[in-house]
CSV table of C-alpha atoms and ligand atoms in Angstrom, one decimal:
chain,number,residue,atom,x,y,z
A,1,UNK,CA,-2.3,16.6,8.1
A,2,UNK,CA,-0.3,13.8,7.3
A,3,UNK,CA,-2.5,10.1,6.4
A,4,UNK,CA,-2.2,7.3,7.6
A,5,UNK,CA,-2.9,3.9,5.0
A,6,UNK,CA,-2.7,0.8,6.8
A,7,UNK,CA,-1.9,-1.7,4.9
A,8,UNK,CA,-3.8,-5.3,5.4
A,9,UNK,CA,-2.1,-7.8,3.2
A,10,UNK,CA,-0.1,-9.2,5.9
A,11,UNK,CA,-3.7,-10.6,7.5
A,12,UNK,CA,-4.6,-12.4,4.5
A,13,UNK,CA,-1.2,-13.8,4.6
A,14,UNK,CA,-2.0,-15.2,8.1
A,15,UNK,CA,-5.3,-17.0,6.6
A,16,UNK,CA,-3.6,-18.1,3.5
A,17,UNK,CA,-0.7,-19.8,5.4
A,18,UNK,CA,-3.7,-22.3,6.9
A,19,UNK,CA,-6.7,-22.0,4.4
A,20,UNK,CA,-4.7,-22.0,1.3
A,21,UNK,CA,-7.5,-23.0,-0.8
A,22,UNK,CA,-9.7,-20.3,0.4
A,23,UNK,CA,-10.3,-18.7,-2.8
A,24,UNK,CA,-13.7,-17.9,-2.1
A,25,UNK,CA,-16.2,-18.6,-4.6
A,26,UNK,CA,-18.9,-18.2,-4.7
A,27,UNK,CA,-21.2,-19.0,-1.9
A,28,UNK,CA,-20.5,-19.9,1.9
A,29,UNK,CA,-17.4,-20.3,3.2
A,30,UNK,CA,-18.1,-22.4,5.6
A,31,UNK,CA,-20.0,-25.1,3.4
A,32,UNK,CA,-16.2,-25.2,1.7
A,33,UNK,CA,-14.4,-26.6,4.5
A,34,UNK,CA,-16.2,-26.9,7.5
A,35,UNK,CA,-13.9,-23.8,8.8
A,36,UNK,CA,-14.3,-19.9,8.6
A,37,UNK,CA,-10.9,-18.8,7.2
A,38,UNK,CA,-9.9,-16.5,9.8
A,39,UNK,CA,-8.6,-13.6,10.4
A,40,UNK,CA,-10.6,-12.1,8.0
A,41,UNK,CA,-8.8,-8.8,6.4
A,42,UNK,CA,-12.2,-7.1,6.1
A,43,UNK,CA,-12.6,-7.4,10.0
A,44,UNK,CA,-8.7,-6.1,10.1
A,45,UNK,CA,-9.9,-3.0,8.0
A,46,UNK,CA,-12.7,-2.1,10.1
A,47,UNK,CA,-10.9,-1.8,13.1
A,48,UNK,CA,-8.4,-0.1,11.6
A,49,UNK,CA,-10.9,2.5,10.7
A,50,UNK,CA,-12.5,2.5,13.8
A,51,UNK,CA,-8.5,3.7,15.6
A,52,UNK,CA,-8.5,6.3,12.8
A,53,UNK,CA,-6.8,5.0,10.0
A,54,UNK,CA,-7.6,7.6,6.7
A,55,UNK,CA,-7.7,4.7,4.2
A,56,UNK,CA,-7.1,0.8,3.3
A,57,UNK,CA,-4.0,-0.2,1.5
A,58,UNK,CA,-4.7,-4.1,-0.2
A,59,UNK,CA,-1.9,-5.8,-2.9
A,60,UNK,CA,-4.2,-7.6,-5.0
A,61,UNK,CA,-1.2,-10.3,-6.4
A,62,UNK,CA,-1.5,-11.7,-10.1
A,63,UNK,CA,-0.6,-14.8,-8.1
A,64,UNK,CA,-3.2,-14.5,-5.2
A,65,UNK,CA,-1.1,-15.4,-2.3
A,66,UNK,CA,-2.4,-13.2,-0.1
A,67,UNK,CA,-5.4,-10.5,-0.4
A,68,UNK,CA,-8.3,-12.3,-2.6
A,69,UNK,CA,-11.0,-11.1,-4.9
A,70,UNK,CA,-13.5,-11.7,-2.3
A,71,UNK,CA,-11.9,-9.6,-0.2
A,72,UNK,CA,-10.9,-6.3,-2.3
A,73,UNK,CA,-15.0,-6.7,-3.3
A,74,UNK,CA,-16.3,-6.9,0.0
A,75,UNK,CA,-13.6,-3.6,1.1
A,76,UNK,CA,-15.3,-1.8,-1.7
A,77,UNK,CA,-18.4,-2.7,-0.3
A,78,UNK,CA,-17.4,-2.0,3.4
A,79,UNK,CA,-15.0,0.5,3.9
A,80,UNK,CA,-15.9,4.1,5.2
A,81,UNK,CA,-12.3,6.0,4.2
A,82,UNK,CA,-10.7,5.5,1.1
A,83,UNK,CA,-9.0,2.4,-1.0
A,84,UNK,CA,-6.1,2.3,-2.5
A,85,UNK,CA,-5.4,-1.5,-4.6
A,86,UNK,CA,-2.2,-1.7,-5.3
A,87,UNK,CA,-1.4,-3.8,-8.3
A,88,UNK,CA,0.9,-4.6,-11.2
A,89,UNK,CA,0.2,-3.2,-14.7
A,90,UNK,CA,-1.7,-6.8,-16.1
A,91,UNK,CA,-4.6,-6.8,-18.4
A,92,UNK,CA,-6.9,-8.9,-15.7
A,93,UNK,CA,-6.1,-6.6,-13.0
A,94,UNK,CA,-6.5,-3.7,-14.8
A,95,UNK,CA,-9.9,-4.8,-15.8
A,96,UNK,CA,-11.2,-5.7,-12.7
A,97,UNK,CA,-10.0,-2.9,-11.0
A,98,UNK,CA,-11.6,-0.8,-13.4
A,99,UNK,CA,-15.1,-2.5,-12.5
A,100,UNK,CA,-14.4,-2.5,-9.2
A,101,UNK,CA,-13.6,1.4,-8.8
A,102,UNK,CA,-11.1,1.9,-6.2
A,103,UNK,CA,-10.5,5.0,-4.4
A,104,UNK,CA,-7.0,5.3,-5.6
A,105,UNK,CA,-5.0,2.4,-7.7
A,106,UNK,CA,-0.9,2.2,-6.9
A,107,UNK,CA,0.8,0.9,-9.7
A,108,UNK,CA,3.7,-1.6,-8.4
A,109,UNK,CA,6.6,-3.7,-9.9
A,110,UNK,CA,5.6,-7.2,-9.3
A,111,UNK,CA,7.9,-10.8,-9.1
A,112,UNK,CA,6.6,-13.8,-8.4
A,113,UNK,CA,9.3,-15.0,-6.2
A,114,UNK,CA,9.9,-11.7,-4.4
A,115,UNK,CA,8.6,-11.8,-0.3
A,116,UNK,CA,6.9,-8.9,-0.7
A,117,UNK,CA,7.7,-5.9,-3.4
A,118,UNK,CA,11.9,-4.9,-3.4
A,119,UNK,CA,11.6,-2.1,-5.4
A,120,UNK,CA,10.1,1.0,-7.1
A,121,UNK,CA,8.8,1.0,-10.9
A,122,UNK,CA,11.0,1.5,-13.5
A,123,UNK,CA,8.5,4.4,-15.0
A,124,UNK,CA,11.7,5.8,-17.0
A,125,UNK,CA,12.1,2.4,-18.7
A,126,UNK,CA,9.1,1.2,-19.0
A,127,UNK,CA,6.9,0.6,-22.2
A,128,UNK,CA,3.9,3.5,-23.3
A,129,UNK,CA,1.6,0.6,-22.2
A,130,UNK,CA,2.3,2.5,-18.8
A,131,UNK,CA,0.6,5.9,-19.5
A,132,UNK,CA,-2.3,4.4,-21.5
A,133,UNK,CA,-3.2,1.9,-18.5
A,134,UNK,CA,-2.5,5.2,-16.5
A,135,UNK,CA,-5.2,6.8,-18.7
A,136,UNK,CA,-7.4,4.3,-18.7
A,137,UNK,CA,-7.6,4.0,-14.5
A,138,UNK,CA,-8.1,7.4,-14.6
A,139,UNK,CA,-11.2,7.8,-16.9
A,140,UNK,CA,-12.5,5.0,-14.8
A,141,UNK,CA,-12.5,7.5,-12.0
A,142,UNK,CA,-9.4,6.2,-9.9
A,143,UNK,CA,-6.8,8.5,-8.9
A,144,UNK,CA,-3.5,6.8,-10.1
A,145,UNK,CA,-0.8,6.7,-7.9
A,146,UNK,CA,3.2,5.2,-9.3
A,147,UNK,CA,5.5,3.5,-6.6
A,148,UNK,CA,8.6,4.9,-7.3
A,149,UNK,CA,12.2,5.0,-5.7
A,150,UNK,CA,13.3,8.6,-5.3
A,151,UNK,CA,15.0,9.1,-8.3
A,152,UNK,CA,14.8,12.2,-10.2
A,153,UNK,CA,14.5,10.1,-13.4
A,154,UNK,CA,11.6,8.0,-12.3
A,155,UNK,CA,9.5,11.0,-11.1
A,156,UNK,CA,9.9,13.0,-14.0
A,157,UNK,CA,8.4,9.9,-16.4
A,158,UNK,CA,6.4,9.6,-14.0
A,159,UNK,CA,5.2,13.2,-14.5
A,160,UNK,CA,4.9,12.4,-17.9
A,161,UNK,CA,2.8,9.5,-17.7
A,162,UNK,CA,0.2,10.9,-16.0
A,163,UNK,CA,0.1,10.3,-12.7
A,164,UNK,CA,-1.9,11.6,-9.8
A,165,UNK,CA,0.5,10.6,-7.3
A,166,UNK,CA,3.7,9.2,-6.9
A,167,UNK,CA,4.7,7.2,-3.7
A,168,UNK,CA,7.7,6.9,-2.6
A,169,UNK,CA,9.7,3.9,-2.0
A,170,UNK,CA,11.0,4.1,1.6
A,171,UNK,CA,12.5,0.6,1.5
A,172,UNK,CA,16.5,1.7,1.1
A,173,UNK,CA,15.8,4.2,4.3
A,174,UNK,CA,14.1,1.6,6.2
A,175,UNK,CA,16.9,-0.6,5.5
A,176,UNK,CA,19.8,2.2,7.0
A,177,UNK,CA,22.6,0.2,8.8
A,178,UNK,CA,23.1,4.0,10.8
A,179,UNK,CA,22.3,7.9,10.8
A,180,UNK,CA,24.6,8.9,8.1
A,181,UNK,CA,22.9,6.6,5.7
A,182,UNK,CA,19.6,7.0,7.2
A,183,UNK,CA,20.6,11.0,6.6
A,184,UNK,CA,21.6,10.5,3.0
A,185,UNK,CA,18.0,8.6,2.6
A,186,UNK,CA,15.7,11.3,3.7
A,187,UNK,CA,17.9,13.7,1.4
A,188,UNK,CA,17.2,11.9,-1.4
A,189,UNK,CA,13.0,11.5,-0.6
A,190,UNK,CA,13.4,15.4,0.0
A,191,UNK,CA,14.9,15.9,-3.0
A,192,UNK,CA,12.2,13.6,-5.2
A,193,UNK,CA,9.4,15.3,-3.0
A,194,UNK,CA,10.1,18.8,-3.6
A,195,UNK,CA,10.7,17.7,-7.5
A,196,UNK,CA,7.3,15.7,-7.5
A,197,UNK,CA,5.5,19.0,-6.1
A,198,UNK,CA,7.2,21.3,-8.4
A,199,UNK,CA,6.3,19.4,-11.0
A,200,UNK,CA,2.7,19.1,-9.6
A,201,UNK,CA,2.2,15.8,-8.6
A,202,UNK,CA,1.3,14.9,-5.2
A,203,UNK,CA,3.5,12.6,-2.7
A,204,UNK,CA,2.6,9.4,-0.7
A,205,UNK,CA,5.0,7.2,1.0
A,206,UNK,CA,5.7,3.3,1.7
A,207,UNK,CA,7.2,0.9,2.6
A,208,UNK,CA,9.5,-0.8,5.6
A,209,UNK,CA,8.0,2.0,7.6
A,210,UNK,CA,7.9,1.2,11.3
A,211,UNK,CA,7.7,2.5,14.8
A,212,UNK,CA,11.5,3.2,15.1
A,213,UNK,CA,11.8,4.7,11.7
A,214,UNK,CA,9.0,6.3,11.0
A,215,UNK,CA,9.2,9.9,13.0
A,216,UNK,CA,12.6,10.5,10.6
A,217,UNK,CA,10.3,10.3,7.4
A,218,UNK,CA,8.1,13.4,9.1
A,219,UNK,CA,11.5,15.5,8.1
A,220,UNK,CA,10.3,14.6,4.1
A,221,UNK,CA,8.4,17.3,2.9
A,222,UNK,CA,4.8,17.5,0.7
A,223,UNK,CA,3.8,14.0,1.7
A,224,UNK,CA,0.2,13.0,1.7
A,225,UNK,CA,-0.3,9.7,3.3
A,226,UNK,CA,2.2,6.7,4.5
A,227,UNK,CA,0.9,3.8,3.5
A,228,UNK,CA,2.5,1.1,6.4
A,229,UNK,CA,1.6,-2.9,7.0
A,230,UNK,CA,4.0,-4.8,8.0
A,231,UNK,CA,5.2,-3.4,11.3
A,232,UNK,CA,1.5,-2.2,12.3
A,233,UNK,CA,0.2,-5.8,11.7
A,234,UNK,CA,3.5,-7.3,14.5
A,235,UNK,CA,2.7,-4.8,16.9
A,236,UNK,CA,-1.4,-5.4,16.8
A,237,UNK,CA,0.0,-9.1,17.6
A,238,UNK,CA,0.7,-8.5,20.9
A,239,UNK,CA,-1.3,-5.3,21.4
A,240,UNK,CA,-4.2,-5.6,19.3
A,241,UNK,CA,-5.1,-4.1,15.9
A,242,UNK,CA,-6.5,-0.6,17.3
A,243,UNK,CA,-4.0,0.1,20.0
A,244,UNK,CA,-1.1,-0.5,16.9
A,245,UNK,CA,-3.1,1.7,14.5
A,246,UNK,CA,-3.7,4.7,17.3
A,247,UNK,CA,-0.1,4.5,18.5
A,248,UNK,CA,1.3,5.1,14.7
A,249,UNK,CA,-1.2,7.9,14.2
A,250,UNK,CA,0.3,9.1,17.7
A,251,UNK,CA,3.6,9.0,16.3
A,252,UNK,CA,3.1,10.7,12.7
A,253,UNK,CA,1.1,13.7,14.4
A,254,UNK,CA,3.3,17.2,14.5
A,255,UNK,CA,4.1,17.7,18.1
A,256,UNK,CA,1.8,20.8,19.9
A,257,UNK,CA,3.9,23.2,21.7
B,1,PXP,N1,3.6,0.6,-0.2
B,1,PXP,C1,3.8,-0.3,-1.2
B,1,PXP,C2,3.7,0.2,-2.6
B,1,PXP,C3,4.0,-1.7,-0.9
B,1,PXP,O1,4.2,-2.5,-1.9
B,1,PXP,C4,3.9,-2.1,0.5
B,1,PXP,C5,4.1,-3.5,0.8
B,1,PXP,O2,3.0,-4.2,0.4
B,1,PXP,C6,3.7,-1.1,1.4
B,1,PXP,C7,3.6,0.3,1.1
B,1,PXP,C8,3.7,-1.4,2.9
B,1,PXP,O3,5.0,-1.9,3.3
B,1,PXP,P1,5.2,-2.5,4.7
B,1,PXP,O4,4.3,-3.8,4.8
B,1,PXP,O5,6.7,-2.8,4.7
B,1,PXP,O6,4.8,-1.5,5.7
């Protein structure tokens, strides 16, 4: 059965635009400012659980613009399904996500100016420092996932650094102008699933997924979970969190004839 993540970032990033020096230390919010920073992703997560989401997708940011400490800790402490931190390949982050043990770590390109992350990992290109922080996540006990675009190149260094899991960059499909280059995009994630599994290592997908888009990606074989945010989080604007969660879970199940 296919998984759906749903991604929380974009709540922090409501809470951030009006408590922007909520960086939670220690102690009580409230004897900070006067105000509870609201929303609060950690609410966001558990009613995404409770419409059926199979796991919690946070982007811890070297910069913190968005998801904090305070809240990746308190997920860990909360969350019944699983967590996936997606992060870049730092020394601080690395550390603390090896204390803090989450379900599954994504490894991710990361630019300060960029709105939100443009593009896969160069795993082909990058330095060994890949594998060995690869290594070290996974002796920690994480399952390692690598965001890649669906490249033949990038899976197969992939491959060979290690990884559990790759997921796959679904941004250029997302961004199709029209069928024959939404067609040409699901060929290529075909092509970089089907290599991934041959090559044993197991497929999640993300990125720019929505409720329009997302019934193509079923066509993409091998794939694990879909690991959505942004268009989950507009729709639960005007629906509510739940409703948005169960009606993408609706739309990723295999029809029943
Ligand atoms: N997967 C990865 C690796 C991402 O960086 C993001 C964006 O934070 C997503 C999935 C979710 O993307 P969206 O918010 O466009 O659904």
């Amino acid at each position: 059965m296919l998984k759906l993540g749903v991604n929380i970032d974009h709540v922090a990033t409501l809470r951030q635009a009006r408590y922007r020096s909520a960086q939670y230390p220690a102690g009580n919010p409230r004897e900070l400012s006067g105000a509870i920073p609201e929303p609060d992703p950690v609410w966001a997560a558990v009613e995404a659980e409770l419409a059926g989401a199979h796991g919690i997708t946070v982007h811890l940011r070297e910069d913190r613009r968005h998801i904090q400490d305070r809240d990746v800790r308190l997920l860990r402490q909360t969350i019944r399904t699983r967590l996936n931190l997606e992060m870049a390949d730092v020394p601080a982050i690395i550390a603390f996500a090896e204390e803090l043990k989450p379900d599954e770590v994504c490894l991710v390109p990361e630019k300060r100016q960029e709105v939100t992350t443009e593009g896969g990992l160069n795993v082909a290109g990058a330095p060994k420092s890949l594998a060995r922080t690869v290594a070290r996540l996974k002796k920690a006990g994480i399952v390692v996932s690598l965001f890649v675009d669906p490249d033949a190149r990038q899976i197969r260094a992939a491959t060979d650094a290690g990884a559990d899991f790759v997921e796959l960059h679904t941004g250029t499909f997302a961004n199709a102008r029209h069928e024959l280059e939404e067609a040409a995009e699901i060929k290529k994630l075909t092509t970089a699933a089907e290599l991934a599994h041959k090559l044993g290592v197991r497929v999640n997908a993300g990125h720019g997924l929505n409720y329009q888009n997302t019934p193509a990606i079923l066509a993409v074989p091998h794939l694990e979970t879909l690991n959505t945010g942004h268009s989950i989080m507009s729709r639960a604007l005007f629906v509510g969190l739940r409703q948005a969660v169960r009606e993408m879970l609706a739309l990723m199940a295999p029809p029943t004839r």
